[in-house]
XYZ file of C-alpha atoms in Angstrom:
691
model
C -59.048 1.082 71.119
C -56.257 1.996 68.558
C -56.936 4.855 66.248
C -56.932 4.181 62.428
C -53.584 5.112 60.839
C -54.248 7.158 57.552
C -50.800 6.364 56.289
C -51.634 2.842 55.731
C -54.541 3.837 53.506
C -52.263 5.963 51.352
C -49.804 3.110 50.918
C -52.618 0.699 49.882
C -53.929 3.156 47.344
C -50.512 3.630 45.909
C -49.863 -0.071 45.465
C -53.152 -0.398 43.660
C -52.302 2.417 41.295
C -48.879 0.969 40.356
C -50.367 -2.544 39.837
C -52.886 -0.949 37.499
C -50.196 0.702 35.436
C -48.301 -2.549 35.132
C -51.407 -4.452 33.896
C -52.226 -1.670 31.350
C -48.550 -1.771 29.922
C -48.566 -5.608 29.612
C -51.902 -5.504 27.756
C -50.684 -2.849 25.332
C -51.546 -3.704 21.736
C -49.190 -3.669 18.608
C -49.091 -0.669 16.204
C -50.867 -2.637 13.562
C -51.678 -5.898 12.118
C -48.949 -8.230 10.799
C -48.617 -9.144 7.163
C -50.222 -12.362 5.987
C -47.005 -14.344 5.831
C -46.024 -13.429 9.394
C -49.572 -13.514 10.686
C -49.969 -17.248 9.808
C -47.012 -18.220 12.203
C -48.479 -19.490 15.490
C -45.722 -17.887 17.636
C -46.602 -14.487 16.136
C -50.413 -15.063 16.173
C -52.309 -11.936 17.339
C -48.981 -10.009 17.242
C -48.255 -10.518 20.995
C -44.831 -12.091 20.698
C -42.988 -8.850 19.954
C -39.488 -10.170 20.844
C -39.662 -12.750 18.218
C -39.166 -9.993 15.477
C -38.001 -7.034 17.427
C -35.447 -8.931 19.525
C -34.602 -8.026 23.075
C -31.594 -7.810 25.225
C -28.520 -8.405 23.088
C -30.467 -9.523 19.978
C -31.188 -6.577 17.586
C -34.385 -6.427 15.466
C -32.284 -7.134 12.336
C -30.646 -10.131 13.794
C -33.960 -11.415 14.936
C -35.036 -11.289 11.206
C -31.805 -13.130 10.140
C -32.382 -15.784 12.771
C -35.616 -16.812 10.999
C -34.308 -16.197 7.556
C -31.058 -18.032 7.746
C -30.608 -18.379 3.922
C -30.511 -14.616 3.644
C -27.893 -14.412 6.413
C -25.773 -17.092 4.577
C -25.995 -15.110 1.277
C -24.861 -11.945 3.141
C -21.875 -13.795 4.589
C -20.840 -15.359 1.258
C -21.672 -12.426 -0.989
C -24.297 -14.447 -2.977
C -27.644 -13.427 -4.470
C -29.292 -10.152 -4.186
C -28.768 -9.527 -0.440
C -25.060 -10.631 -0.764
C -24.296 -7.839 -3.236
C -26.159 -5.002 -1.554
C -24.320 -2.097 0.000
C -23.120 -2.972 3.531
C -25.319 -0.384 5.259
C -28.417 -1.972 3.518
C -27.608 -5.653 3.874
C -28.834 -5.996 7.517
C -31.319 -3.136 7.658
C -34.166 -5.404 7.035
C -36.993 -3.011 7.849
C -35.596 -0.500 5.251
C -37.029 -2.815 2.503
C -39.476 -5.032 4.337
C -41.578 -3.056 6.926
C -44.203 -4.596 8.974
C -47.535 -3.956 10.861
C -49.303 -2.627 7.672
C -51.918 -5.459 7.691
C -52.347 -8.782 5.906
C -52.772 -7.264 2.443
C -49.337 -5.581 2.511
C -46.534 -7.185 0.408
C -43.206 -7.384 2.226
C -41.429 -7.629 -1.219
C -42.561 -4.633 -3.147
C -41.495 -1.936 -5.558
C -39.918 0.097 -2.801
C -37.775 -2.972 -1.864
C -36.400 -3.112 -5.438
C -35.855 0.600 -5.607
C -33.728 0.549 -2.529
C -31.621 -2.220 -4.127
C -31.170 0.106 -7.202
C -33.887 -1.060 -9.646
C -36.998 0.826 -10.621
C -39.075 -2.325 -10.231
C -39.129 -6.070 -10.538
C -39.257 -5.853 -14.391
C -36.069 -3.690 -14.502
C -34.090 -5.968 -12.313
C -30.770 -6.867 -13.912
C -29.930 -10.473 -13.298
C -26.166 -9.782 -13.697
C -26.360 -8.383 -10.179
C -26.810 -11.988 -8.872
C -24.182 -13.436 -11.422
C -26.608 -14.606 -14.121
C -26.403 -12.484 -17.409
C -29.687 -12.928 -19.045
C -29.833 -12.854 -22.944
C -31.916 -14.181 -25.806
C -35.254 -15.862 -25.157
C -34.786 -15.461 -21.394
C -35.501 -11.823 -21.688
C -38.829 -12.548 -23.205
C -40.075 -14.799 -20.249
C -42.155 -13.484 -17.350
C -40.591 -13.760 -13.928
C -43.031 -16.591 -13.036
C -41.612 -18.742 -15.797
C -38.681 -19.360 -13.479
C -39.729 -17.887 -10.119
C -43.090 -19.704 -9.611
C -44.192 -17.457 -6.703
C -42.869 -14.215 -8.099
C -46.352 -12.681 -8.505
C -48.129 -14.600 -5.716
C -49.239 -12.586 -2.683
C -48.619 -15.440 -0.115
C -45.727 -17.777 -0.834
C -46.445 -21.392 0.506
C -44.681 -22.289 3.724
C -41.264 -23.509 3.139
C -40.862 -22.170 -0.479
C -39.155 -19.082 -1.619
C -40.186 -16.284 -3.883
C -36.864 -15.666 -5.839
C -34.061 -17.633 -4.226
C -33.218 -21.286 -4.348
C -32.811 -21.679 -8.163
C -29.736 -23.263 -9.894
C -28.298 -21.281 -12.838
C -27.306 -24.553 -14.577
C -29.165 -24.941 -17.777
C -30.166 -28.519 -16.936
C -32.377 -27.035 -14.059
C -34.959 -26.022 -16.720
C -33.795 -27.874 -19.880
C -33.292 -31.457 -20.685
C -29.524 -32.521 -21.049
C -29.185 -34.335 -24.407
C -25.563 -35.371 -23.336
C -26.610 -37.196 -20.316
C -24.361 -35.261 -18.049
C -21.159 -36.379 -19.859
C -19.963 -32.992 -20.899
C -17.192 -31.225 -19.157
C -17.903 -27.871 -20.878
C -20.570 -25.617 -19.720
C -23.681 -25.164 -22.062
C -22.838 -21.505 -22.622
C -19.358 -22.585 -24.218
C -21.041 -23.937 -27.255
C -24.714 -22.687 -27.103
C -26.295 -19.397 -26.649
C -29.479 -18.253 -24.864
C -31.569 -18.076 -28.231
C -31.403 -21.516 -29.500
C -29.467 -24.725 -28.588
C -29.133 -25.646 -32.244
C -26.947 -22.616 -32.812
C -23.199 -23.056 -31.986
C -22.000 -19.479 -32.405
C -19.698 -19.730 -29.347
C -17.925 -23.090 -30.435
C -14.833 -22.954 -32.621
C -13.912 -26.102 -34.224
C -10.172 -25.344 -34.896
C -7.366 -24.927 -34.701
C -6.096 -27.563 -36.930
C -9.479 -28.675 -38.503
C -11.421 -25.690 -39.778
C -14.877 -26.632 -41.038
C -14.554 -25.480 -44.822
C -15.111 -27.132 -48.052
C -16.830 -30.567 -47.972
C -16.443 -30.590 -44.165
C -18.671 -27.381 -43.816
C -21.827 -29.324 -44.985
C -21.477 -32.183 -42.535
C -23.498 -32.677 -39.471
C -21.637 -33.057 -36.186
C -22.772 -36.713 -35.910
C -21.234 -37.583 -39.392
C -17.828 -37.292 -37.784
C -18.692 -37.567 -34.106
C -21.071 -40.414 -33.905
C -22.707 -41.268 -30.651
C -20.954 -43.867 -28.461
C -17.729 -43.748 -30.358
C -14.188 -42.556 -29.281
C -14.692 -39.430 -31.423
C -18.264 -38.532 -30.112
C -18.861 -34.959 -28.958
C -19.288 -36.299 -25.370
C -15.953 -38.162 -25.441
C -14.103 -35.198 -26.849
C -15.458 -32.601 -24.442
C -15.956 -34.933 -21.532
C -13.974 -35.683 -18.415
C -12.297 -38.794 -19.687
C -9.045 -39.262 -21.704
C -9.244 -37.755 -25.201
C -8.314 -39.915 -28.279
C -5.329 -38.906 -30.600
C -6.146 -36.383 -33.406
C -7.213 -37.925 -36.640
C -5.574 -37.654 -39.965
C -6.992 -37.653 -43.433
C -6.409 -41.503 -43.615
C -8.621 -41.913 -40.487
C -11.669 -41.186 -42.544
C -10.460 -41.389 -46.196
C -8.729 -44.178 -48.132
C -5.628 -43.198 -49.936
C -5.094 -44.407 -53.525
C -1.310 -43.398 -53.399
C 1.494 -45.715 -52.519
C 3.491 -45.361 -49.376
C 6.708 -44.210 -51.053
C 4.602 -41.388 -52.843
C 3.184 -40.284 -49.467
C 6.449 -40.315 -47.874
C 8.162 -38.181 -50.557
C 5.293 -35.510 -50.511
C 5.584 -35.305 -46.678
C 9.430 -34.734 -46.919
C 8.904 -32.058 -49.627
C 6.394 -30.288 -47.422
C 8.589 -30.736 -44.369
C 5.420 -32.203 -42.822
C 5.242 -35.005 -40.296
C 5.786 -38.595 -41.346
C 2.736 -40.404 -42.757
C -0.554 -39.466 -44.343
C -0.477 -35.798 -43.281
C 1.338 -35.157 -46.615
C -2.049 -35.141 -48.327
C -2.365 -31.462 -47.534
C 0.672 -30.764 -49.961
C -1.562 -31.421 -52.915
C -5.021 -31.450 -51.449
C -6.711 -28.793 -49.294
C -9.595 -28.818 -46.922
C -11.476 -26.535 -49.119
C -11.820 -29.160 -51.777
C -15.274 -30.635 -52.175
C -13.893 -34.002 -53.229
C -10.632 -35.796 -53.766
C -11.824 -36.814 -57.186
C -10.285 -34.191 -59.329
C -7.456 -34.152 -61.782
C -4.084 -35.199 -60.486
C -2.163 -32.022 -59.492
C 1.051 -31.073 -61.327
C 4.268 -30.606 -59.490
C 4.295 -26.865 -59.564
C 7.263 -24.645 -58.904
C 5.998 -23.948 -55.505
C 5.899 -27.749 -54.718
C 9.320 -28.126 -56.287
C 10.619 -25.416 -53.980
C 9.550 -27.346 -50.983
C 11.826 -30.118 -52.079
C 14.648 -27.629 -51.587
C 15.289 -27.031 -55.261
C 13.418 -23.963 -56.595
C 12.632 -24.179 -60.346
C 14.050 -20.803 -61.211
C 16.204 -19.673 -64.364
C 17.918 -21.466 -65.855
C 16.258 -24.633 -64.369
C 12.772 -23.540 -65.185
C 12.932 -24.486 -68.795
C 14.526 -27.835 -68.117
C 12.592 -31.054 -68.790
C 11.869 -33.135 -65.657
C 13.537 -36.149 -67.209
C 16.839 -34.078 -67.583
C 17.375 -34.200 -63.787
C 15.001 -36.956 -62.708
C 15.797 -39.598 -65.399
C 13.483 -41.920 -67.211
C 10.021 -42.612 -65.582
C 10.925 -46.205 -65.097
C 13.790 -45.380 -62.638
C 13.255 -46.053 -58.973
C 11.419 -43.210 -57.125
C 14.189 -42.855 -54.563
C 16.846 -42.337 -57.341
C 14.732 -39.947 -59.357
C 13.718 -37.615 -56.537
C 15.767 -38.202 -53.404
C 19.316 -39.284 -54.495
C 21.037 -35.794 -55.329
C 21.491 -32.811 -53.110
C 19.967 -29.635 -54.523
C 22.998 -27.502 -54.014
C 25.588 -29.860 -55.482
C 26.441 -27.509 -58.445
C 29.840 -29.123 -59.083
C 28.074 -32.337 -60.152
C 26.950 -30.560 -63.276
C 29.081 -27.339 -63.547
C 32.890 -26.437 -63.732
C 34.574 -24.294 -61.015
C 35.702 -20.866 -62.810
C 37.623 -19.991 -59.552
C 40.112 -22.850 -59.920
C 39.687 -23.839 -56.334
C 40.204 -20.510 -54.483
C 37.098 -21.218 -52.349
C 37.816 -24.881 -51.610
C 38.930 -23.694 -48.188
C 37.923 -20.817 -46.061
C 34.512 -19.632 -44.807
C 32.663 -20.452 -47.884
C 33.885 -23.977 -48.583
C 31.162 -25.793 -46.711
C 28.290 -24.124 -48.630
C 29.945 -24.459 -52.012
C 28.753 -22.318 -54.978
C 25.535 -21.077 -53.322
C 27.618 -19.328 -50.758
C 28.250 -16.619 -53.249
C 25.869 -17.480 -56.166
C 22.063 -17.813 -56.562
C 20.670 -21.228 -56.892
C 19.071 -20.227 -60.123
C 22.006 -18.606 -61.961
C 25.720 -18.048 -61.608
C 25.362 -14.419 -62.739
C 24.682 -11.986 -61.240
C 26.419 -13.230 -58.190
C 24.700 -13.256 -54.743
C 27.813 -12.269 -52.842
C 26.502 -9.628 -50.434
C 28.159 -7.022 -48.204
C 27.306 -9.279 -45.170
C 29.117 -12.190 -46.744
C 32.000 -9.812 -47.310
C 32.292 -9.402 -43.664
C 33.535 -12.896 -43.447
C 36.740 -11.840 -45.292
C 39.703 -9.920 -44.127
C 38.026 -6.550 -45.282
C 34.387 -6.002 -44.308
C 32.747 -3.621 -46.664
C 31.825 -0.443 -44.645
C 31.284 3.188 -45.542
C 32.528 4.250 -48.920
C 33.684 0.810 -49.749
C 30.124 -0.375 -49.971
C 29.620 1.843 -53.107
C 32.513 0.454 -54.963
C 32.266 -1.995 -57.843
C 33.891 -5.327 -57.271
C 36.262 -4.615 -60.135
C 37.788 -1.739 -58.210
C 39.617 -4.192 -55.939
C 39.214 -7.349 -57.952
C 40.230 -6.214 -61.581
C 39.583 -8.313 -64.605
C 42.199 -11.062 -64.962
C 44.280 -11.839 -68.012
C 42.654 -13.930 -70.611
C 42.309 -17.535 -69.493
C 43.172 -16.742 -65.834
C 40.921 -16.747 -62.795
C 39.903 -13.546 -61.182
C 41.915 -13.058 -57.987
C 39.933 -12.994 -54.713
C 42.277 -14.580 -52.162
C 45.349 -12.485 -51.421
C 43.776 -9.142 -52.191
C 45.476 -6.544 -49.801
C 43.197 -5.128 -47.070
C 45.286 -2.224 -45.691
C 44.416 1.417 -46.330
C 48.007 2.157 -47.612
C 47.561 -0.264 -50.395
C 45.088 1.898 -52.039
C 45.341 5.457 -50.483
C 47.949 8.124 -50.114
C 48.945 9.302 -46.702
C 48.095 13.064 -46.847
C 49.635 13.473 -43.371
C 53.032 12.726 -44.582
C 53.721 10.257 -41.839
C 53.152 12.808 -39.022
C 51.158 10.352 -36.974
C 53.467 7.412 -37.495
C 55.879 8.981 -34.967
C 53.088 9.135 -32.363
C 52.450 5.254 -32.531
C 49.427 5.368 -34.893
C 49.230 1.821 -36.370
C 46.549 2.238 -39.027
C 44.214 4.970 -40.661
C 41.324 3.468 -38.832
C 42.731 4.684 -35.624
C 41.203 8.107 -36.511
C 39.120 7.626 -39.633
C 36.143 5.580 -40.481
C 35.479 3.963 -43.747
C 32.826 6.408 -44.765
C 35.242 9.251 -45.591
C 38.680 10.373 -44.515
C 36.968 13.650 -43.481
C 35.079 11.684 -40.772
C 37.881 11.651 -38.212
C 35.431 12.990 -35.618
C 33.160 10.017 -36.276
C 35.708 7.741 -34.562
C 36.162 10.042 -31.497
C 39.439 11.484 -32.639
C 41.730 11.735 -29.501
C 43.013 15.261 -30.233
C 45.315 15.288 -27.100
C 46.897 11.931 -27.898
C 47.600 12.524 -31.578
C 48.387 16.255 -31.718
C 49.417 17.070 -28.062
C 46.655 19.672 -27.701
C 43.769 18.229 -25.845
C 40.314 19.566 -26.678
C 38.479 20.595 -23.559
C 35.653 23.051 -22.890
C 34.643 25.244 -25.780
C 37.387 23.714 -27.979
C 35.613 20.335 -27.739
C 32.379 22.101 -28.900
C 33.872 23.717 -32.002
C 33.955 22.525 -35.415
C 37.280 21.310 -36.829
C 37.112 23.979 -39.423
C 37.240 26.682 -36.770
C 41.079 26.042 -36.237
C 41.997 24.103 -39.325
C 40.220 26.073 -42.025
C 38.004 24.870 -44.815
C 38.654 22.266 -47.523
C 39.348 25.044 -50.011
C 42.264 26.214 -47.760
C 43.610 22.640 -47.257
C 46.385 20.917 -49.101
C 45.394 18.742 -52.032
C 43.872 15.452 -50.805
C 43.141 16.815 -47.360
C 39.672 18.021 -46.019
C 41.179 20.034 -43.245
C 44.186 22.487 -43.285
C 46.974 22.885 -40.693
C 46.451 25.256 -37.758
C 49.753 26.928 -38.428
C 48.709 27.755 -42.030
C 45.454 29.236 -40.835
C 46.713 31.272 -37.795
C 50.382 31.250 -38.007
C 52.955 29.976 -35.475
C 51.538 28.453 -32.346
C 52.029 30.915 -29.465
C 49.281 29.778 -27.032
C 45.654 31.240 -26.841
C 46.663 34.415 -28.617
C 47.414 32.291 -31.696
C 43.544 32.189 -32.374
C 42.064 34.615 -29.915
C 42.576 38.398 -29.661
C 43.810 39.623 -26.332
C 40.878 41.839 -24.996
C 43.101 43.146 -22.195
C 45.630 44.528 -24.762
C 48.632 42.912 -22.865
C 47.651 44.452 -19.497
C 48.398 41.161 -17.745
C 51.665 40.293 -19.467
C 53.805 42.582 -17.550
C 56.988 41.082 -16.089
C 55.768 42.086 -12.604
C 52.884 39.634 -12.790
C 52.865 35.908 -12.298
C 53.726 34.186 -15.543
C 52.373 30.767 -14.337
C 49.506 29.862 -12.080
C 49.110 26.303 -11.016
C 51.160 25.183 -14.136
C 48.906 27.284 -16.355
C 50.260 30.035 -18.545
C 48.847 32.814 -20.769
C 45.081 33.264 -20.594
C 44.729 30.016 -18.756
C 46.146 31.570 -15.566
C 42.685 33.068 -15.041
C 40.242 31.519 -17.606
C 38.980 28.056 -18.272
C 38.642 26.498 -21.731
C 34.900 26.318 -21.348
C 34.405 30.035 -21.569
C 36.519 33.178 -21.134
C 33.654 34.267 -18.814
C 34.419 31.439 -16.509
C 37.369 31.868 -14.253
C 39.490 28.988 -13.082
C 39.845 30.454 -9.577
C 39.001 33.519 -7.501
C 40.393 36.482 -9.353
C 42.953 38.266 -7.002
C 42.057 41.841 -7.923
C 44.816 43.517 -6.037
C 47.476 41.176 -7.441
C 46.440 41.703 -11.087
C 45.219 45.256 -11.163
C 46.965 47.027 -8.200
C 43.651 47.769 -6.769
C 42.825 45.461 -3.727
C 39.065 44.912 -3.082
C 38.504 45.481 0.429
C 35.505 46.667 2.639
C 32.592 47.756 0.502
C 34.482 47.234 -2.775
C 34.849 43.470 -1.739
C 31.064 43.251 -1.435
C 30.233 44.916 -4.736
C 29.534 42.803 -7.769
C 31.956 43.028 -10.815
C 29.199 44.734 -12.787
C 29.125 47.660 -10.367
C 32.623 48.955 -11.776
C 32.755 46.902 -15.011
C 29.450 47.311 -16.773
C 28.387 44.235 -18.806
C 28.024 45.130 -22.447
C 25.220 43.670 -24.614
C 27.825 42.689 -27.189
C 31.663 42.547 -27.337
C 33.546 45.889 -28.117
C 36.142 46.215 -30.753
C 38.567 44.513 -28.501
C 36.197 41.532 -27.718
C 35.490 42.643 -24.266
C 32.157 41.853 -22.808
C 32.759 43.780 -19.540
C 33.506 47.449 -19.597
C 36.685 48.941 -18.094
C 36.445 50.585 -14.802
C 36.310 54.349 -14.752
C 39.734 54.560 -12.772
C 41.354 53.719 -9.546
C 40.742 57.073 -7.770
C 37.680 57.562 -5.598
C 36.527 60.543 -7.585
C 36.477 58.473 -10.770
C 33.361 56.634 -9.356
C 32.226 58.877 -6.525
C 31.201 62.551 -6.578
C 33.175 64.845 -4.266
C 30.795 66.116 -1.572
C 33.394 68.560 -0.489
C 33.501 70.443 -3.703
C 37.260 70.033 -4.207
C 38.236 71.509 -0.937
C 40.839 68.661 -0.376
C 42.098 68.530 -3.862
C 46.014 68.486 -4.226
C 47.424 68.994 -7.612
C 44.177 68.019 -9.210
C 43.700 64.848 -7.188
C 41.620 64.299 -3.993
C 43.021 61.452 -1.863
C 39.772 60.417 0.014
C 41.662 57.772 1.956
C 43.384 60.428 3.899
C 40.330 60.968 5.899
C 38.024 58.023 5.062
C 38.566 54.247 5.507
C 37.870 52.243 2.384
C 36.544 49.247 4.097
C 32.842 49.800 4.636
C 31.505 53.463 4.356
C 32.627 57.035 3.756
C 31.151 57.746 7.192
C 33.880 55.599 8.762
C 36.520 58.197 9.224
C 40.183 57.901 9.706
C 40.628 61.717 9.885
C 43.060 62.825 12.538
C 42.551 66.559 13.324
C 45.874 66.824 14.949
C 47.735 65.435 11.909
C 45.720 66.470 9.047
C 44.817 70.062 9.897
C 46.549 73.161 11.254
C 44.429 73.294 14.273
C 45.231 70.372 16.777
C 42.146 69.736 19.031
C 42.691 70.348 22.684
C 40.391 68.818 25.394
C 37.758 71.543 25.038
C 37.469 71.438 21.312
C 37.636 67.618 21.027
C 34.165 67.534 22.825
C 32.634 69.887 20.305
C 30.656 68.464 17.488
C 32.198 68.837 14.030
C 29.192 70.674 12.759
C 29.752 73.493 15.292
C 32.756 74.604 13.387
C 32.150 73.170 9.928
C 28.850 74.500 8.503
C 27.309 75.332 5.181
C 27.838 79.013 4.482
C 24.755 81.098 4.231
C 25.765 82.463 0.906
C 26.857 78.954 -0.432
C 25.028 78.194 -3.752
C 25.682 74.372 -3.581
C 25.132 73.663 0.092
C 28.594 72.264 0.727
C 29.987 72.230 4.207
C 33.038 74.373 4.546
C 36.093 72.703 5.986
C 38.722 74.912 4.508
C 39.989 77.559 4.585
C 38.937 78.216 8.275
C 40.568 80.583 10.805
C 42.653 78.996 13.596
C 42.549 81.878 15.886
C 40.065 82.213 18.820
C 38.669 85.437 17.609
C 37.854 83.651 14.169
C 35.176 81.675 16.075
C 34.527 83.557 19.288
C 34.938 87.230 18.084
C 36.722 90.049 19.994
C 35.778 90.973 23.694
C 37.360 92.870 26.465
C 35.509 91.149 29.260
C 35.643 87.594 30.470
C 34.518 84.936 27.810
C 31.102 83.915 27.899
C 29.365 80.508 26.934
C 27.833 82.015 23.817
C 29.598 82.241 20.552
C 29.320 85.242 18.086
C 28.604 84.623 14.388
C 31.381 83.016 12.461
C 30.743 84.955 9.383
C 33.904 86.297 7.797
C 36.153 83.553 9.302
C 39.245 82.875 7.406
C 42.026 80.316 7.524
C 41.766 76.576 7.987
C 43.195 73.225 6.838
C 45.809 73.540 4.313
C 46.209 77.276 4.818
């Protein structure tokens, strides 16, 4: 008999335990009861079909909501309604606003839902958020007036609490136009009262004023007529605009209406009524209007002096004459039909011939004339500048008795009226007319016409010269010859001798020596170094060695000009703005650290020992040539300071170079035995360089 295997018992017990856990998990209950609206759905009954709302696999809980609420998903996609205008992170987070498992009495759409959307509660909801600006009486309505189920706890199946309404007015209100209007209601009506048309403008072209203001719309726009409101604002073709005669009978004859239309420059036909009648009139039955000066002006002939006192019959003939002859047969500007020509035909040809008398004279009077300066531009001499202030008689003097005043043939050249104060100086240079330099404002305004100083005088104005006033070189008017506003340079400064004619030489002739270049790049005098913009500005690099005899090399070449030539806050008595150098010797600028030991006849030539290139420490001193003690191999290895020291009794601490002794005992002392490596004191040495 086989023995019982205990492992089998352990395996069976384990399977039973796992199976019990699986059954327990399957029978697990939801966290709470569903809301009433979800609880009535068969698939969700008893809250056992969790996947229907919470999704599973690739379907999220939010997508599971939108699968049932497809209208909301469509709004989100198209940007419509409340959900379509929410922030992106809120649009699909359904549970954020509509949480579940709080029992059947819990409202899924609640105050919290509106707060998350940005509104304190349902009463504070702004309908502009969903594209419907509410105004007027709509603001006084409860939500239930439009949203039937807004306050109902459980919305009937298939219905919606808020969505699904059309914003068109006809959704709630009866359309009296029967759907024939192309315009939206809001274009004419407001949200307070359909009888108020505060948005509708009747114009342009037909303002509701006068008698028209008291009419009802139907008086002019009767139903079922081509002019009805529906026909004018509908989708069909619009009728032509009506005129006064469309509604009113005219008592006037056709010629009269035509004449009024022509005077008013209005369109042909009955629109000429507005010349005499206005829309503000309450009735056409008023006293016949007189032809006022304003109406006569519309005919092209203003009734101004001297015609304002004329009787109508003087021009328009007897009242029994034909209308066309009385009012339309003569041109308003045909002066010559009634008046003689005092100019004896001077203007029968030329720029003023076509317009006749009114080209120069007013239509109302021959005097004063209306010949303006703009009209004078059409002649050979346009009136500009000082000519504008002249009286006509200055150029067109009074004629002899019985003769006509001369206009044609009046000379237009400057020389005909003005003396040449230049004495013909510019004629030789090819100047054709005064206007080449001067304008007509004043002969002193040569600069106003950009006078080419180089072309007409041979001296081109460049740099600072171009910035100077003319008076700086030519003097003032008081100094000028009679009739001139500027004097001559020669009279102001003397004979022309280059820059020094006007400018003092601050160098006192230092650069005029015969040993120096008299011309540099075709420039002479000051221009050899300076530009005309400023004496401070050099035309090229200044060759210090060439012009001063002191080449700038080494450290001198790196120094700024101001190191040796101090800048002065203001020019000195010679006009210099840079100071003079102290001298050309080293000692003029540098202190002598040797205390005059190397001075010869009052001058110390530093270059004998030092190179001028970079530093005084760069020596060119040759002990064999420049001293009385040539250095042998032994002494050449000795440091300079071993022989050249500051004496103990020196008050100024200057190293002593000379006089020093040149004998051995002057440094090494006297001894009878062999020389040792030590040196005795050098006190009392004598002799040295230059001794």
